[in-house]
mmCIF file of C-alpha atoms in Angstrom:
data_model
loop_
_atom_site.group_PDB
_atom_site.id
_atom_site.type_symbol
_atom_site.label_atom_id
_atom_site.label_comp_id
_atom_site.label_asym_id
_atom_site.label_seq_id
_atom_site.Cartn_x
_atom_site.Cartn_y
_atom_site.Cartn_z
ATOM 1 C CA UNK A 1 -6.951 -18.437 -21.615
ATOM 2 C CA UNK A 2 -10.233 -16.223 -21.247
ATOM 3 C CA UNK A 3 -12.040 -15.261 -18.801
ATOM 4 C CA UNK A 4 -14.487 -18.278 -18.365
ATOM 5 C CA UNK A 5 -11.669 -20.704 -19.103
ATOM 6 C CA UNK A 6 -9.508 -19.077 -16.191
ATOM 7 C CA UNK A 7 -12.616 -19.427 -13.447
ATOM 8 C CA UNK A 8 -13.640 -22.809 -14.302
ATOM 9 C CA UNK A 9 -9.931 -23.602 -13.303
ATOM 10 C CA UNK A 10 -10.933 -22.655 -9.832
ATOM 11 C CA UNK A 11 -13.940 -23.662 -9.803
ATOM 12 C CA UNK A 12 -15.800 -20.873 -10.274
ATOM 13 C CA UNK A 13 -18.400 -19.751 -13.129
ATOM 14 C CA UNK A 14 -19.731 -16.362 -14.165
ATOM 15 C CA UNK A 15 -17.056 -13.959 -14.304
ATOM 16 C CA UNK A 16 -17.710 -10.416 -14.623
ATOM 17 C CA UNK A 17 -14.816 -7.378 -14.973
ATOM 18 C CA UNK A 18 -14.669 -5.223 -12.147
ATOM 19 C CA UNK A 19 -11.507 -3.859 -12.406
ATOM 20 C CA UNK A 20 -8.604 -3.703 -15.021
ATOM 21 C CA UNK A 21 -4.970 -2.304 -14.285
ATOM 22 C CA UNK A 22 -1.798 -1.791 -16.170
ATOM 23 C CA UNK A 23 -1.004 -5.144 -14.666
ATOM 24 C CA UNK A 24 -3.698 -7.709 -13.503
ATOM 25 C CA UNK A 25 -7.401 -7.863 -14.135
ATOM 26 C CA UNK A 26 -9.963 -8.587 -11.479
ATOM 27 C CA UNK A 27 -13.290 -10.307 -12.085
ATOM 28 C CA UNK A 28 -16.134 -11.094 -9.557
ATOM 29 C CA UNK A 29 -16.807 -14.947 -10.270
ATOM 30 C CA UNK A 30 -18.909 -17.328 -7.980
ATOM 31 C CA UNK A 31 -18.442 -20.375 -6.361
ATOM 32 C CA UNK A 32 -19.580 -23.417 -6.456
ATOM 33 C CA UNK A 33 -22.245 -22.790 -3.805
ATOM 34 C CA UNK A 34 -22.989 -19.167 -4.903
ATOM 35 C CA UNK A 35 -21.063 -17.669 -2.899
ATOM 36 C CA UNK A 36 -19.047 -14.539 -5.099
ATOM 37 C CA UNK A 37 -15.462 -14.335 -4.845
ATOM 38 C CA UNK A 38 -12.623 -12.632 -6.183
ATOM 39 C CA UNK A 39 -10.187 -14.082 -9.467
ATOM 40 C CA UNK A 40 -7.243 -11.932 -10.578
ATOM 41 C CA UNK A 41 -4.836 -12.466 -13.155
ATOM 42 C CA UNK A 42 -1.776 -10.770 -13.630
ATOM 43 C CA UNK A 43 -0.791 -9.876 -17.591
ATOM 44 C CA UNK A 44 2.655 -11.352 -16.980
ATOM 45 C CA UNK A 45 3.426 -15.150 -16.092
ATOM 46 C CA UNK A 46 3.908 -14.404 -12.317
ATOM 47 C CA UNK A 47 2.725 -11.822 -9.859
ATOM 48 C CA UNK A 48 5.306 -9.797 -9.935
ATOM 49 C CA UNK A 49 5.954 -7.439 -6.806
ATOM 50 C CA UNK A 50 2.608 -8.790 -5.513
ATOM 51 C CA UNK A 51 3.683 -11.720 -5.128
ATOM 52 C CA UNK A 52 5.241 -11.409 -1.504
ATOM 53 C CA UNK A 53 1.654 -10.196 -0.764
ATOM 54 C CA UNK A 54 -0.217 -13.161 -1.513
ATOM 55 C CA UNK A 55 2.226 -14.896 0.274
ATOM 56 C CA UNK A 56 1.587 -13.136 3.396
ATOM 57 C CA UNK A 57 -2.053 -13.090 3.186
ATOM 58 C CA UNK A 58 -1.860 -16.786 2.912
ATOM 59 C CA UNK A 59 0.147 -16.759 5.877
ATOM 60 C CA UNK A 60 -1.813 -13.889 7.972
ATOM 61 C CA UNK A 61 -5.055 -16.463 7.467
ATOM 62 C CA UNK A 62 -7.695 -13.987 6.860
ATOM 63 C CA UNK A 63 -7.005 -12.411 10.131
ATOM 64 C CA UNK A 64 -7.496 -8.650 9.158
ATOM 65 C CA UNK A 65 -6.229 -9.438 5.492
ATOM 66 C CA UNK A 66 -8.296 -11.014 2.697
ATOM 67 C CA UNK A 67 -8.459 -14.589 2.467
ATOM 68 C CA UNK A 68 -6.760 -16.761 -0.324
ATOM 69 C CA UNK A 69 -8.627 -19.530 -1.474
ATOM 70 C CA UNK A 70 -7.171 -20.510 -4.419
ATOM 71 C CA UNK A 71 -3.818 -19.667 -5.925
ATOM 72 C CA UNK A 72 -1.472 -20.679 -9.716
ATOM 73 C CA UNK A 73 1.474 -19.470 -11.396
ATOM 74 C CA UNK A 74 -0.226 -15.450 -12.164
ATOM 75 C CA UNK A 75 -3.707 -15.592 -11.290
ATOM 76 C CA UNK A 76 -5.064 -15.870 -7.335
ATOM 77 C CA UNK A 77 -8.560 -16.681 -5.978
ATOM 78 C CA UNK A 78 -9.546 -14.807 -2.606
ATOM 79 C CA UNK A 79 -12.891 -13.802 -0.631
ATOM 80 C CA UNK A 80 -14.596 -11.461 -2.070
ATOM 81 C CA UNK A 81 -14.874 -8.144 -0.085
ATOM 82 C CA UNK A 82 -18.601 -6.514 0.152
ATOM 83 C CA UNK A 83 -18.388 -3.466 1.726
ATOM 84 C CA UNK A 84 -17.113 0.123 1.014
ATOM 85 C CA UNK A 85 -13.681 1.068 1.428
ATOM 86 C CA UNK A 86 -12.374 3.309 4.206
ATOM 87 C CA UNK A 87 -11.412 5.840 1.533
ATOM 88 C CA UNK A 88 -15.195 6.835 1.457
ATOM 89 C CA UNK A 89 -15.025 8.212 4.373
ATOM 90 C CA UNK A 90 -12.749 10.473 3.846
ATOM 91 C CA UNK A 91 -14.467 11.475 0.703
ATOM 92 C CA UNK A 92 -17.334 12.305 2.697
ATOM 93 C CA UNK A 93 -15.326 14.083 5.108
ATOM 94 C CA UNK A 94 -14.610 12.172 7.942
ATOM 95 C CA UNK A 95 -11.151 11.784 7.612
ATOM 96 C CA UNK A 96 -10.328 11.089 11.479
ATOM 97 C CA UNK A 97 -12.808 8.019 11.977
ATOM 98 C CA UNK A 98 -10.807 6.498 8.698
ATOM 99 C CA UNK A 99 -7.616 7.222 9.945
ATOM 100 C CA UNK A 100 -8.078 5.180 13.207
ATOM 101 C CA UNK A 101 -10.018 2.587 11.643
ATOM 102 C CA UNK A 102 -6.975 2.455 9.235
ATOM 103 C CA UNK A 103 -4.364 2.596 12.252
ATOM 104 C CA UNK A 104 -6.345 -0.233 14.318
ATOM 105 C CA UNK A 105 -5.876 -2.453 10.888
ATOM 106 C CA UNK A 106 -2.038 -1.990 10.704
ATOM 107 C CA UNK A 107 -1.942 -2.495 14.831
ATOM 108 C CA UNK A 108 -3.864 -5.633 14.326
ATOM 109 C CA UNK A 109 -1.825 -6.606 11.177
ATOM 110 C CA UNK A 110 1.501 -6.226 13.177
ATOM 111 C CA UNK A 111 -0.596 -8.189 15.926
ATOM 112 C CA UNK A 112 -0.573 -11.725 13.860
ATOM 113 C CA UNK A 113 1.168 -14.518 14.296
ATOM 114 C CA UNK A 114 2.096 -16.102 10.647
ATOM 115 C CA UNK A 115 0.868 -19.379 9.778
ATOM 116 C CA UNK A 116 3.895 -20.454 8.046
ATOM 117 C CA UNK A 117 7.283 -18.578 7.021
ATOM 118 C CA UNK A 118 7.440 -15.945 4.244
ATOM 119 C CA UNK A 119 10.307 -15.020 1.842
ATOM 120 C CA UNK A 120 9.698 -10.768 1.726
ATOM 121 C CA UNK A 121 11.188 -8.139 -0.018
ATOM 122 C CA UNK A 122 13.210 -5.985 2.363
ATOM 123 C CA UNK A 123 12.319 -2.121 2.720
ATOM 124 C CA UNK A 124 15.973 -1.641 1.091
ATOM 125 C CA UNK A 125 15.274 -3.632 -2.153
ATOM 126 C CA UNK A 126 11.800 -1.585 -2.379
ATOM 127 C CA UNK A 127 13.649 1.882 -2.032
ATOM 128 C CA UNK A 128 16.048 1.256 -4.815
ATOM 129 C CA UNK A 129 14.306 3.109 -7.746
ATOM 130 C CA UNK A 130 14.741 6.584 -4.979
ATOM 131 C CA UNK A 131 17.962 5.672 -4.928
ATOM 132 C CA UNK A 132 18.654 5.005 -8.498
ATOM 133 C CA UNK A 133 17.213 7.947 -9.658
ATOM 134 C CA UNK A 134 18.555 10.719 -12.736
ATOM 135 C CA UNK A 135 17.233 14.139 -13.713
ATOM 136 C CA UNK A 136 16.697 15.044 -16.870
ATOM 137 C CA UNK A 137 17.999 18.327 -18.523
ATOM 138 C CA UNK A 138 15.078 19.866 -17.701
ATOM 139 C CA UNK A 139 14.434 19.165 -13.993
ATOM 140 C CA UNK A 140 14.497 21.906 -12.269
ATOM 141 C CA UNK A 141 16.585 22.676 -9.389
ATOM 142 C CA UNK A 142 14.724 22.392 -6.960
ATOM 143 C CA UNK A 143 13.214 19.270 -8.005
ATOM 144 C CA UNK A 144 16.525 17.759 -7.660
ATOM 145 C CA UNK A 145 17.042 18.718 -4.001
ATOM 146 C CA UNK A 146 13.839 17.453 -2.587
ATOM 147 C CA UNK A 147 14.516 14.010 -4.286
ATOM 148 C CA UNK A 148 18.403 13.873 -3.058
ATOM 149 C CA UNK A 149 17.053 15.237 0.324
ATOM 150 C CA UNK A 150 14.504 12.489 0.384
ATOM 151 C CA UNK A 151 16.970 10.040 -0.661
ATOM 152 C CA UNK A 152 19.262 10.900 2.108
ATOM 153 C CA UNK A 153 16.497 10.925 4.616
ATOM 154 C CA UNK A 154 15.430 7.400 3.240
ATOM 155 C CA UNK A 155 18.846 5.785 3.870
ATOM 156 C CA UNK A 156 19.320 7.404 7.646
ATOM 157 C CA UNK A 157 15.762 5.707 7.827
ATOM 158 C CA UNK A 158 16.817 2.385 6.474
ATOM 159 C CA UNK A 159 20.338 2.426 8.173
ATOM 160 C CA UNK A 160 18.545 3.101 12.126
ATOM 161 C CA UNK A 161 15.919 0.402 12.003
ATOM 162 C CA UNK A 162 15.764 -1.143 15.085
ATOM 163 C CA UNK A 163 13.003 -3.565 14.557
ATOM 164 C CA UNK A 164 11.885 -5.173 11.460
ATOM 165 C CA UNK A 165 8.394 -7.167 10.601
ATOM 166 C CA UNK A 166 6.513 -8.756 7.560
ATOM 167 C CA UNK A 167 4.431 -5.327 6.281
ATOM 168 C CA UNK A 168 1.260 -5.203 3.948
ATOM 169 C CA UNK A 169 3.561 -2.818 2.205
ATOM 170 C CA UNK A 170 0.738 -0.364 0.288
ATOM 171 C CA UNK A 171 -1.933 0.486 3.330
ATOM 172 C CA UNK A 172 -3.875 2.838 2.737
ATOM 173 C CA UNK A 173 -7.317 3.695 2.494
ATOM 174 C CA UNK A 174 -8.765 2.373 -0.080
ATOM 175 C CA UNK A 175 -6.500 -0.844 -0.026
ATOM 176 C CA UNK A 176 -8.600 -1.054 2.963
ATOM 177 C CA UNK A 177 -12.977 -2.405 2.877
ATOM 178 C CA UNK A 178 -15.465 -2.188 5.834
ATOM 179 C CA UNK A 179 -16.881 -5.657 5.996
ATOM 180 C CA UNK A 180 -18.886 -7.834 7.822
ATOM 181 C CA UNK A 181 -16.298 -9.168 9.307
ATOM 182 C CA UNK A 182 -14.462 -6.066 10.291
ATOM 183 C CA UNK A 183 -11.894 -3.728 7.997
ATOM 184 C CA UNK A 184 -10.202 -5.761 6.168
ATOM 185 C CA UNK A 185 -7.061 -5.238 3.828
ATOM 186 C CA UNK A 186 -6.265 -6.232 0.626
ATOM 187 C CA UNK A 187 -3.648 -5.632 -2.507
ATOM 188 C CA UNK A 188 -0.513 -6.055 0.198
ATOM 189 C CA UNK A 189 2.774 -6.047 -1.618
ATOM 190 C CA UNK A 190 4.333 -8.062 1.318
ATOM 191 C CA UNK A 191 7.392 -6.666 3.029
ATOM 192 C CA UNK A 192 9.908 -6.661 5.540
ATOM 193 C CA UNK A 193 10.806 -3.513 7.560
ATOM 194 C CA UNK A 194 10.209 -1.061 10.011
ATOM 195 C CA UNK A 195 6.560 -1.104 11.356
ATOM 196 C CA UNK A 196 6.608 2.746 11.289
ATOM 197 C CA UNK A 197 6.425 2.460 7.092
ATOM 198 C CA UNK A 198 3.056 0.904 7.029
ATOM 199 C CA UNK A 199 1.606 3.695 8.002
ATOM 200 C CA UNK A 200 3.987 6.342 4.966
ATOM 201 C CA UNK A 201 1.054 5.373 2.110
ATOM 202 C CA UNK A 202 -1.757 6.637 3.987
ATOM 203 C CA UNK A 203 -0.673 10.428 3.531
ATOM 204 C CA UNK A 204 -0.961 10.771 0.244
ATOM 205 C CA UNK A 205 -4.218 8.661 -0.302
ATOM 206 C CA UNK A 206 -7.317 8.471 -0.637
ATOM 207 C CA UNK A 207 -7.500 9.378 -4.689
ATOM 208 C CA UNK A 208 -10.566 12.466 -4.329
ATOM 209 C CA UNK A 209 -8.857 13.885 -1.474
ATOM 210 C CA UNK A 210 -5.846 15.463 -2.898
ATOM 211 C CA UNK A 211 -6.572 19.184 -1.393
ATOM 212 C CA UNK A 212 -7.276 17.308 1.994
ATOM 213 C CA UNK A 213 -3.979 15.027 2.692
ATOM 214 C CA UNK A 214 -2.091 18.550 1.723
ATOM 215 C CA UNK A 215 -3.128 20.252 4.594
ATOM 216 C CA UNK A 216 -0.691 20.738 7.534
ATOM 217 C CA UNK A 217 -3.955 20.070 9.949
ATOM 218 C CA UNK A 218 -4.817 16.842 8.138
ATOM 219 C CA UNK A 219 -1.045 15.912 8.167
ATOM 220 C CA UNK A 220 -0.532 16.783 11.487
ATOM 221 C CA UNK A 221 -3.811 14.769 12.590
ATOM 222 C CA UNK A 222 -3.589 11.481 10.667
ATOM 223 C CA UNK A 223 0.664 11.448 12.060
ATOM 224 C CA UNK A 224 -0.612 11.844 15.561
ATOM 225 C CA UNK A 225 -3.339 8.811 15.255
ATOM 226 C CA UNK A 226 -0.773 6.639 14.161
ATOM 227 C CA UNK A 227 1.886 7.636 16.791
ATOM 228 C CA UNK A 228 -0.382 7.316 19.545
ATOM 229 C CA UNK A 229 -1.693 3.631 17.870
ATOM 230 C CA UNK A 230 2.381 2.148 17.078
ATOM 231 C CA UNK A 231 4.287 4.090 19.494
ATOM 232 C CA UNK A 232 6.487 5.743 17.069
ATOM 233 C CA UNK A 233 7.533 9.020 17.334
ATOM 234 C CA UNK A 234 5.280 11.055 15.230
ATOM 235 C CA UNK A 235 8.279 12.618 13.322
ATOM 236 C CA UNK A 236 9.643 9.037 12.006
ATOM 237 C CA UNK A 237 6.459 8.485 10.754
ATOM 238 C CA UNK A 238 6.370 11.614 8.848
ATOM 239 C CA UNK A 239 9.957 11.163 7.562
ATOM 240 C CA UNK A 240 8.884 7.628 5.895
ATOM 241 C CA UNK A 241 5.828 9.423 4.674
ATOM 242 C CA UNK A 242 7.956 12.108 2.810
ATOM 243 C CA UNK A 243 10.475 9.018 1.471
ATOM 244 C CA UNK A 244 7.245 7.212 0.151
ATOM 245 C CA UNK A 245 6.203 10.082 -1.408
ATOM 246 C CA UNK A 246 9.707 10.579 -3.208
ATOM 247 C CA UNK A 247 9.954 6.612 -4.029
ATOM 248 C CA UNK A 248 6.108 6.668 -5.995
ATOM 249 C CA UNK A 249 7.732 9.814 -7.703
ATOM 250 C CA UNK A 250 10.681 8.002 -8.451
ATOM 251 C CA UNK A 251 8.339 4.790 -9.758
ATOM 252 C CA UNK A 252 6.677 7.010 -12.390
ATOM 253 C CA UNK A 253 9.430 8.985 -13.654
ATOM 254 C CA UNK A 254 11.155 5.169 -14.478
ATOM 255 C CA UNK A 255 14.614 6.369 -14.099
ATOM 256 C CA UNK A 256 14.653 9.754 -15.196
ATOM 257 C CA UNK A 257 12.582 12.807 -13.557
ATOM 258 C CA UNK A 258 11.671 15.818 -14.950
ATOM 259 C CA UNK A 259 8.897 17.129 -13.257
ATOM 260 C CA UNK A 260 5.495 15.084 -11.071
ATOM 261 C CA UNK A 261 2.252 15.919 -9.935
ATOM 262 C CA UNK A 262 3.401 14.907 -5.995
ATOM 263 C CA UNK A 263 6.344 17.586 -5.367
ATOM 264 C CA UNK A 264 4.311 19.420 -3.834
ATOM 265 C CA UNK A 265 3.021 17.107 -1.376
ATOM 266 C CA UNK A 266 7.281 16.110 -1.406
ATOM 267 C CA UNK A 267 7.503 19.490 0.060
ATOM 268 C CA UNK A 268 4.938 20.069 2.461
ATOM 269 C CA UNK A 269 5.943 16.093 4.168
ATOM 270 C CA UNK A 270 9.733 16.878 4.312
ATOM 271 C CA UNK A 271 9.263 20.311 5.355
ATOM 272 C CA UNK A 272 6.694 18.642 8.346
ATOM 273 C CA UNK A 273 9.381 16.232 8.837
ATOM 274 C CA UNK A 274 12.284 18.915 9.299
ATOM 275 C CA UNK A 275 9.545 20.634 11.743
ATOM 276 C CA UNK A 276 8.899 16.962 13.704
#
């Protein structure tokens, strides 16, 4: 079905490509009374692991999350978001005003009551890849203990949670647009866990600010904000920072690892970790 077909299922008219991914592509359409919204398809015939997300913004009700206005089998229809997202702040070097702005979104995330029950993906069933993982031939040493370290960290995380709640699952900052109607989040992936994880994505994002989120100060900064926001002790926080780090490393290597662009980061978060 193309592009025009797919909108006029909804609705909807005019669509124009704003964004295409290895698994979904997003066009602006508008509604019936002009008013622009958002259509994405996925390339396969369901959502895949976004599914649980569009679940829970359905259930969250637009409060702090995007609206869903429309939904089939691989293709969903939400509000369009006009505004820039908070990861241009950081970009333009105010990286503490979008780290609370990000923290109040989680805090009022975690706030909402859900319209309707959810079926999620535990934190468990999202680690498995980390846990799954080989070397190659060529990985070097080192390599291989910061992934078993993070690994072993990861279950002692999993295995000591003492509270768990439905999660956007991929917050950070650019997952994240300043609207008229407040920061609002978007692309959730719709989990169930320990709070403390929502905030792991946000230290290795925004994309533009690699040299920044390396920093010990920056690290050190954006793990207080959130501790002082969710109440968790600032060295859990950086400990499911350091296993998210490990698990999108695990993700791209698909099973086997022989080298990534993030061990570095790896490093420096475990090593902060170790340091609390």
């Amino acid at each position: 079905m193309n592009a025009c077909d797919l909108a006029a299922t909804f609705g909807t008219a005019n669509p124009r490509l704003v964004a295409q991914t290895a698994v979904a592509e997003i066009w602006r359409v508008e509604q019936a009374d002009g008013t622009p919204a958002a259509l994405k398809r996925w390339h396969r015939p369901e959502m895949g692991n976004e599914g649980g997300g569009i679940a829970l913004a359905e259930a969250v009700a637009g409060q702090g999350m995007v609206q869903v206005l429309a939904r089939g089998e691989n293709s969903v229809l939400m509000e369009w978001l006009e505004g820039p997202p908070l990861g241009d702040l950081v970009r333009s070097g105010d990286d503490e005003a979008a780290t609370i702005a990000l923290a109040a979104t989680a805090h009022r995330l975690h706030g909402v009551r859900l319209s309707r029950p959810v079926q999620l993906s535990s934190l468990r069933r999202w680690y498995r890849a980390l846990f799954e993982l080989r070397f190659t031939a060529e990985a070097r040493p080192l390599t291989r203990s910061l992934m078993r370290e993070a690994a072993t960290l990861a279950l002692k995380l999993l295995e000591s949670q003492t509270t768990q709640r439905p999660l956007h699952g991929d917050l950070h900052h650019d997952n994240i647009h300043r609207t008229a109607r407040g920061d609002i989040a978007f692309d959730a992936k719709g989990l169930l866990g320990d709070p403390a994880f929502e905030y792991a994505n946000a230290f290795r994002n925004p994309v533009g600010a690699e040299a920044l989120m390396r920093h010990p100060a920056t690290i050190r900064a954006r793990a207080d904000i959130f501790a002082t926001t969710c109440g968790v002790p600032r060295q859990r926080l950086l400990q499911w920072a350091a296993t998210k780090c490990a698990l999108s490393i695990a993700w791209r290597a698909e099973g086997r690892l022989t080298r990534d662009r993030e061990l570095d980061l790896l490093a420096q978060l475990l090593r902060m970790a170790r340091d609390g």
